[in-house]
Structures are given as structure tokens and as C-alpha cells.
Coordinates of N, CA and C in Angstrom, one line a residue:
X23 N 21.0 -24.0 -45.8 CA 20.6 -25.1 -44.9 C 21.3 -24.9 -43.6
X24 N 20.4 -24.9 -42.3 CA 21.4 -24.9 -41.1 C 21.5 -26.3 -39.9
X25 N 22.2 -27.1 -39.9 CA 22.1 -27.6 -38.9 C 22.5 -27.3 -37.0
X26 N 21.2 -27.7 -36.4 CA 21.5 -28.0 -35.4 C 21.9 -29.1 -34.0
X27 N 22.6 -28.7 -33.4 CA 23.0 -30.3 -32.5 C 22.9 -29.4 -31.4
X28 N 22.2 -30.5 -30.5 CA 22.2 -30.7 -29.1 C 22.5 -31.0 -28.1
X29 N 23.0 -30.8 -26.9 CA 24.0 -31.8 -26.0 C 23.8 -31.4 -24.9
X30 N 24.2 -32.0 -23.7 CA 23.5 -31.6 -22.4 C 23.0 -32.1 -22.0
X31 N 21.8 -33.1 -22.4 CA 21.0 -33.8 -21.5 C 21.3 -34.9 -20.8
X32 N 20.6 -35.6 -19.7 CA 21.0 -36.2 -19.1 C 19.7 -37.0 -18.1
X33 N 20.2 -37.6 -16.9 CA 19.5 -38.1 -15.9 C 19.8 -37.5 -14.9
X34 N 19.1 -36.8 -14.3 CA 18.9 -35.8 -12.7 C 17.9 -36.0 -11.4
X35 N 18.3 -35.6 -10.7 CA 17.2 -35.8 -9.6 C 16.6 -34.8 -9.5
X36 N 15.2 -34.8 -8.9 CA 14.3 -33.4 -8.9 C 15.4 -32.6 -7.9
X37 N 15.0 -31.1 -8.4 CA 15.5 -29.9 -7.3 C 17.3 -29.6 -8.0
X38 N 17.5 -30.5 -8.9 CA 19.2 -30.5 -9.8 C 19.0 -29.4 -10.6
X39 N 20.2 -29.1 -11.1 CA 20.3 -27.9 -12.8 C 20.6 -28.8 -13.8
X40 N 20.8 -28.5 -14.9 CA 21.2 -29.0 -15.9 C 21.5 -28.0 -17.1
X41 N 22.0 -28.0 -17.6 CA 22.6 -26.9 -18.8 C 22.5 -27.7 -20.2
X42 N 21.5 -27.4 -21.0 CA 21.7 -27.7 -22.7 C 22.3 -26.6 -23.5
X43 N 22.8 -27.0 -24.6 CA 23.7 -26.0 -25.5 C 23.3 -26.8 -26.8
X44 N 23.1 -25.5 -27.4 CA 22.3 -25.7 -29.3 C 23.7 -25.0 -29.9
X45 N 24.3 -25.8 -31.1 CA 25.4 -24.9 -31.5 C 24.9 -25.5 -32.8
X46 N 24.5 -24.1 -33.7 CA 24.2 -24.0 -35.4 C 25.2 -24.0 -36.5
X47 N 25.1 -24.3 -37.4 CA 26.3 -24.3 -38.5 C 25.7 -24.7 -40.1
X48 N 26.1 -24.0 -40.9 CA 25.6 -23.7 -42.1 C 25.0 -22.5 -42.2
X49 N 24.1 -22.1 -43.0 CA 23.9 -20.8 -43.4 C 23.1 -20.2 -42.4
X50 N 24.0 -19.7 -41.7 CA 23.5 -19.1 -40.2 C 23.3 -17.3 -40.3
X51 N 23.6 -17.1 -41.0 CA 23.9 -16.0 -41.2 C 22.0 -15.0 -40.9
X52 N 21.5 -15.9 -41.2 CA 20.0 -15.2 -41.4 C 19.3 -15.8 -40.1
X53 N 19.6 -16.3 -39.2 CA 19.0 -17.0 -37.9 C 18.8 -15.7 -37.0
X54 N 17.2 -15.4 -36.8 CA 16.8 -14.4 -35.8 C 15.9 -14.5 -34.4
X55 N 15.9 -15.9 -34.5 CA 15.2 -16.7 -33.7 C 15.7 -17.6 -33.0
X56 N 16.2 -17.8 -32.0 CA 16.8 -19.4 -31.3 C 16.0 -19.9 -30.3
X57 N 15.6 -20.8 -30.3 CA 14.6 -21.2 -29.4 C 14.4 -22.7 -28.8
X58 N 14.1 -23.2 -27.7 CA 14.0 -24.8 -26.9 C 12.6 -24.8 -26.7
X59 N 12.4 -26.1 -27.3 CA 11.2 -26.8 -27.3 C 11.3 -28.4 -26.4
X60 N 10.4 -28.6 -26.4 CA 10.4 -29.8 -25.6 C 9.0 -31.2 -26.0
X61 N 9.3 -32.1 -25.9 CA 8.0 -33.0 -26.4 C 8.1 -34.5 -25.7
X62 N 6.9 -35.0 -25.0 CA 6.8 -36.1 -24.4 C 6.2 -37.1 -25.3
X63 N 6.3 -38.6 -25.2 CA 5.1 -39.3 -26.3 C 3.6 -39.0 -26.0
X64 N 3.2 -38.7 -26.8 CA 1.7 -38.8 -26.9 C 1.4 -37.1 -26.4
X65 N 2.2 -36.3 -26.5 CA 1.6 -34.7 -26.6 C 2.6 -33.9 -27.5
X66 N 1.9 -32.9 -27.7 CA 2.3 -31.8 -28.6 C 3.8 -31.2 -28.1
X67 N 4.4 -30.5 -29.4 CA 6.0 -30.5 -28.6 C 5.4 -28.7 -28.3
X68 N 6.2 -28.7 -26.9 CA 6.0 -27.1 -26.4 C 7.2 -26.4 -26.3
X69 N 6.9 -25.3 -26.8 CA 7.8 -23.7 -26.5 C 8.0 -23.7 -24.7
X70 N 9.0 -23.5 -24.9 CA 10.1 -22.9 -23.7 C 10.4 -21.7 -23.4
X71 N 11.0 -21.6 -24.8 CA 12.2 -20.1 -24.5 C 12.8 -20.0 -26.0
X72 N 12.6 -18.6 -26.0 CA 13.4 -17.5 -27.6 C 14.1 -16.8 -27.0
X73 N 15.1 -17.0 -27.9 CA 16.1 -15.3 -27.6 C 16.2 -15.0 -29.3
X74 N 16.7 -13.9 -28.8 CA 17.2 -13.0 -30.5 C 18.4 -13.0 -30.2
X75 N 19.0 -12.7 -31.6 CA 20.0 -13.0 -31.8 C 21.5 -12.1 -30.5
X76 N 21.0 -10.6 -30.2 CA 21.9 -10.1 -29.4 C 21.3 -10.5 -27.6
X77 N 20.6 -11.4 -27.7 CA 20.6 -11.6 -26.0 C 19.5 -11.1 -25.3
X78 N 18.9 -9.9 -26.3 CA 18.5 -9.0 -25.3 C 16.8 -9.2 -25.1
X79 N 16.4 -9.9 -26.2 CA 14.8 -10.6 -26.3 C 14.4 -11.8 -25.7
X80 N 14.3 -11.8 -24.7 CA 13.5 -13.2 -24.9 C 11.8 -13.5 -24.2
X81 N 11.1 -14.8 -24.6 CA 10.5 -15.0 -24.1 C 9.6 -16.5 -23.6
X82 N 9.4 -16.6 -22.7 CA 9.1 -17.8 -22.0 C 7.9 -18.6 -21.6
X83 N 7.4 -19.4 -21.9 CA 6.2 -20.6 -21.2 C 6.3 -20.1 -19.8
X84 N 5.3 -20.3 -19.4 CA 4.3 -19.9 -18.1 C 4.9 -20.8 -17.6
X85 N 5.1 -22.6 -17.9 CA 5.2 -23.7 -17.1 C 6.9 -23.5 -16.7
X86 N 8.1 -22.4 -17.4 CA 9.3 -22.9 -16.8 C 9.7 -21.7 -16.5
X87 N 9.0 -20.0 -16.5 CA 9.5 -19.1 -16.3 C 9.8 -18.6 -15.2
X88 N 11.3 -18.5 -15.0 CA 11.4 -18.6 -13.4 C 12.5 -19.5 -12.7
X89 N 12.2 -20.5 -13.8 CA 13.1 -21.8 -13.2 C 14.4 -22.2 -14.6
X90 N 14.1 -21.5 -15.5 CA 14.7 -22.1 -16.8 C 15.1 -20.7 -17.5
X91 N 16.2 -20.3 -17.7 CA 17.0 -19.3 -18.9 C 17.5 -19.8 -19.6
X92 N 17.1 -18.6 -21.1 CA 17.8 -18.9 -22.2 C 18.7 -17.9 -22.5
X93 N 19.7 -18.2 -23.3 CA 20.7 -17.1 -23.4 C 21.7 -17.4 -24.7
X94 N 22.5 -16.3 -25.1 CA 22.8 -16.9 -26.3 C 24.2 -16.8 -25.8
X95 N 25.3 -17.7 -26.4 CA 26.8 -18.0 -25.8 C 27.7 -17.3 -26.3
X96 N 28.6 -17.2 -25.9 CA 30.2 -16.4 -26.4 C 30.4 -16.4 -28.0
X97 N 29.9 -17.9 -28.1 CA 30.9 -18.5 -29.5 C 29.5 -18.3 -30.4
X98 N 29.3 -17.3 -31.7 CA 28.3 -17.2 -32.6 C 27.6 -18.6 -32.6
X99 N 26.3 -17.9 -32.5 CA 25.1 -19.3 -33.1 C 25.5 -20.6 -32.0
X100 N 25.4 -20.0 -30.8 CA 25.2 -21.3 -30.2 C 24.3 -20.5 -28.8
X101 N 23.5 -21.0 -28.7 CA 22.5 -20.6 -27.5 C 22.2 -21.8 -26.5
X102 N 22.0 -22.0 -25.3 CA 21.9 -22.5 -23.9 C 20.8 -22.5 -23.3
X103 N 20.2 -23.4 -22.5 CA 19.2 -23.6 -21.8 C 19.5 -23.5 -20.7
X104 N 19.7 -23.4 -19.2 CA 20.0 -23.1 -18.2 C 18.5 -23.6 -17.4
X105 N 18.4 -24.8 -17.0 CA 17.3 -25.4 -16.1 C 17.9 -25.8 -14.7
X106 N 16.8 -25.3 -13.7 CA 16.9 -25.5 -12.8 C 16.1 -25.7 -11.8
X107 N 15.8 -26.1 -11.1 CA 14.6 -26.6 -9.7 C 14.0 -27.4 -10.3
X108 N 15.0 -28.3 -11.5 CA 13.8 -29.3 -12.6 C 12.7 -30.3 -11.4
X109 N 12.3 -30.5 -12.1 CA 11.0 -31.7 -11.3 C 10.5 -33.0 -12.3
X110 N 10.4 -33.7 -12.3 CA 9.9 -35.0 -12.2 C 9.1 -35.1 -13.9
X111 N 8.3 -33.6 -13.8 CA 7.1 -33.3 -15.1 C 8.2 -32.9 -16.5
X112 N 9.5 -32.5 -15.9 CA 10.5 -31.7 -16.9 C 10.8 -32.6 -17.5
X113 N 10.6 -34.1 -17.4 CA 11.3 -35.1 -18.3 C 10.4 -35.1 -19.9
X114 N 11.4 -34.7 -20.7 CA 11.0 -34.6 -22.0 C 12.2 -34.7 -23.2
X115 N 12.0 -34.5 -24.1 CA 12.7 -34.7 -25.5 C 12.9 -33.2 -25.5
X116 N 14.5 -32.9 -25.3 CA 14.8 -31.5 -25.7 C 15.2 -30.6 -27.1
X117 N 14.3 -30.1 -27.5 CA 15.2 -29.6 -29.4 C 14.9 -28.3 -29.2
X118 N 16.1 -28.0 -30.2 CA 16.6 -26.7 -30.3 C 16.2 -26.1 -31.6
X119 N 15.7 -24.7 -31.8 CA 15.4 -24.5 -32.9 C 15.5 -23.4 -33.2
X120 N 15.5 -23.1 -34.7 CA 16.2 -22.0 -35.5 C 15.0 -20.8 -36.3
X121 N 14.7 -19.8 -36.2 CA 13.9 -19.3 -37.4 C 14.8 -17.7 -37.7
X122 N 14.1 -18.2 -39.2 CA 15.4 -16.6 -40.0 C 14.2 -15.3 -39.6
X123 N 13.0 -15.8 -39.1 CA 12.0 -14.6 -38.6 C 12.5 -13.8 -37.4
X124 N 12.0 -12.7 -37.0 CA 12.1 -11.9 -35.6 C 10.3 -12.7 -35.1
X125 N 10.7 -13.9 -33.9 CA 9.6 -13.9 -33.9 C 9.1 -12.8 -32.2
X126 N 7.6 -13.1 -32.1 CA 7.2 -11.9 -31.0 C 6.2 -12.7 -30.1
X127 N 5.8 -12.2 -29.3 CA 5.0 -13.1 -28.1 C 4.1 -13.9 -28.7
X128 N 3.2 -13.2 -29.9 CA 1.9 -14.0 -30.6 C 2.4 -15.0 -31.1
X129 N 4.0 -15.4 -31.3 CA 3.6 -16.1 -32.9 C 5.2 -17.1 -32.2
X130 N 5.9 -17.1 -31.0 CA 7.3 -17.7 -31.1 C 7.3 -18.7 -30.2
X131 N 6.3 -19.5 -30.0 CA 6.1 -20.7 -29.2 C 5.1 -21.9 -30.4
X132 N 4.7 -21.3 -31.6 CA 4.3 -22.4 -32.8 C 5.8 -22.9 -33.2
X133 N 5.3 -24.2 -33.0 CA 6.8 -25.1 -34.4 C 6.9 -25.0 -35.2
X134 N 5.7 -24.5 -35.8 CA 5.7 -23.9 -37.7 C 6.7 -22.8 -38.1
X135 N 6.8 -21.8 -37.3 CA 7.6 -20.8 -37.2 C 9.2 -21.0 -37.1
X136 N 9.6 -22.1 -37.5 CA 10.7 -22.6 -37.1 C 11.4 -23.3 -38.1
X137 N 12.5 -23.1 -38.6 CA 13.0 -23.4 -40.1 C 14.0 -24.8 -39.9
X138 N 14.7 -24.7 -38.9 CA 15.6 -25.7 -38.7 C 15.7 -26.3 -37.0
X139 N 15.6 -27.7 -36.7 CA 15.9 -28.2 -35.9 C 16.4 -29.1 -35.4
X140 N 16.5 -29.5 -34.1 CA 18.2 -30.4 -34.0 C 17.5 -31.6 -33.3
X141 N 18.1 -33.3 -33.5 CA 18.1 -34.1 -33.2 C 16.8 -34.6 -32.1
X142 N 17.8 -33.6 -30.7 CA 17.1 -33.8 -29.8 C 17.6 -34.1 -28.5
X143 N 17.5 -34.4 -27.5 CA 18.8 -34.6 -26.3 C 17.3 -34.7 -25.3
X144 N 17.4 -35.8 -24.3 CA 17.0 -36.8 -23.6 C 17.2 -36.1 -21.8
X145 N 16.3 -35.3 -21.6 CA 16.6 -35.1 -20.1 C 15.3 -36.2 -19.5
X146 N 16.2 -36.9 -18.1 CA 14.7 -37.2 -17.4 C 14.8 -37.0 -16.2
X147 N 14.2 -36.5 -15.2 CA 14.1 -36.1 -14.0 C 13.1 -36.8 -12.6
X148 N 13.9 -37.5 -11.9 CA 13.6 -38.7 -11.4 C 13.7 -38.2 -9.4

């Protein structure tokens, strides 16, 4: 079982950065997927951003690529969101998520694909 937690979010003004961090714990050992999703009320939660586990994969939504990196951190099993030029549309429910898959462009923006996820963390962009 792995849990994850969330932290980071906040209240910003458009054109601000903000930085989220997913730090995993429990049976981590099999995690080959890290990934930030995001979800408003009343729509479907959307893919953001994957990385793999050494940094060196990732891939991104049309709507933030450009303005938003993901990256994985110093300290095992914690990976970062890095937003920036947010806007006003960015305000959503942030979660971080886990899969023990290698996921690939077709398949690593479904939530099904996803074994463990975290709470959630509150950006809104005003």
C-alpha cells in the first residue's frame, strides 16, 4: 500500500508560480509512474504531467505544456509540479498520483491507470 500527500497549494494571482510536491511512502518500491492530475466540480479530473521514475520521461496536457513542469526531487519518491504563468482557468483540486506501470503517451493521462492517490491540495488563481 502507498500513500501519498500533497502540499503546496495555495491562493495566487494570475501570471504568479506556485510549486506542488507529492512525497510517497509505503511500498514504494514498485512506483513507475508519478503523475498530477487536477479536477474542478462538475468535470472529469485531467492529466497534467508523468514522469518516470529517473526524470528522464515525461509527458504533458496540451492545456499546461509550456507553462507547468514536472520533475522528480532529490529525496526518493517525491516529485513536484512547478506552475507557472497560472491563470484564472488553473484553479482546480490538485492530486498526485502513483502507478507501479511504465505508463506511455496512449495510456498515462486515464485515472484508471493509477494505483495510489493523495488527498488533494487547493490552488486557486484569481
Amino acid at each position: 500500500h502507498v500513500q501519498l500527500v500533497e502540499s503546496g497549494g495555495g491562493s495566487v494571482q494570475a501570471g504568479r508560480s506556485l510549486r506542488l510536491s507529492c512525497a510517497a511512502s509505503g511500498y514504494t518500491n514498485r512506483l513507475n509512474s508519478m503523475a498530477w492530475f487536477r479536477q474542478v466540480p462538475g468535470k472529469e479530473r485531467e492529466g497534467l504531467a508523468v514522469v518516470s521514475p529517473s526524470g528522464w520521461s515525461t509527458y504533458y496536457a496540451g492545456s499546461v505544456k509550456g507553462r507547468f513542469t514536472i520533475s522528480q526531487g532529490n529525496v526518493e519518491n517525491t516529485w513536484y509540479l512547478e506552475m507557472s504563468s497560472l491563470k484564472p482557468e488553473d484553479t482546480a483540486m490538485y492530486y498526485c498520483a502513483a502507478a507501479d506501470s511504465h505508463l506511455y503517451i496512449g495510456s498515462w493521462y486515464r485515472t484508471r491507470e493509477y494505483n495510489s492517490w493523495g488527498q488533494g491540495t487547493q490552488v486557486t488563481v484569481s
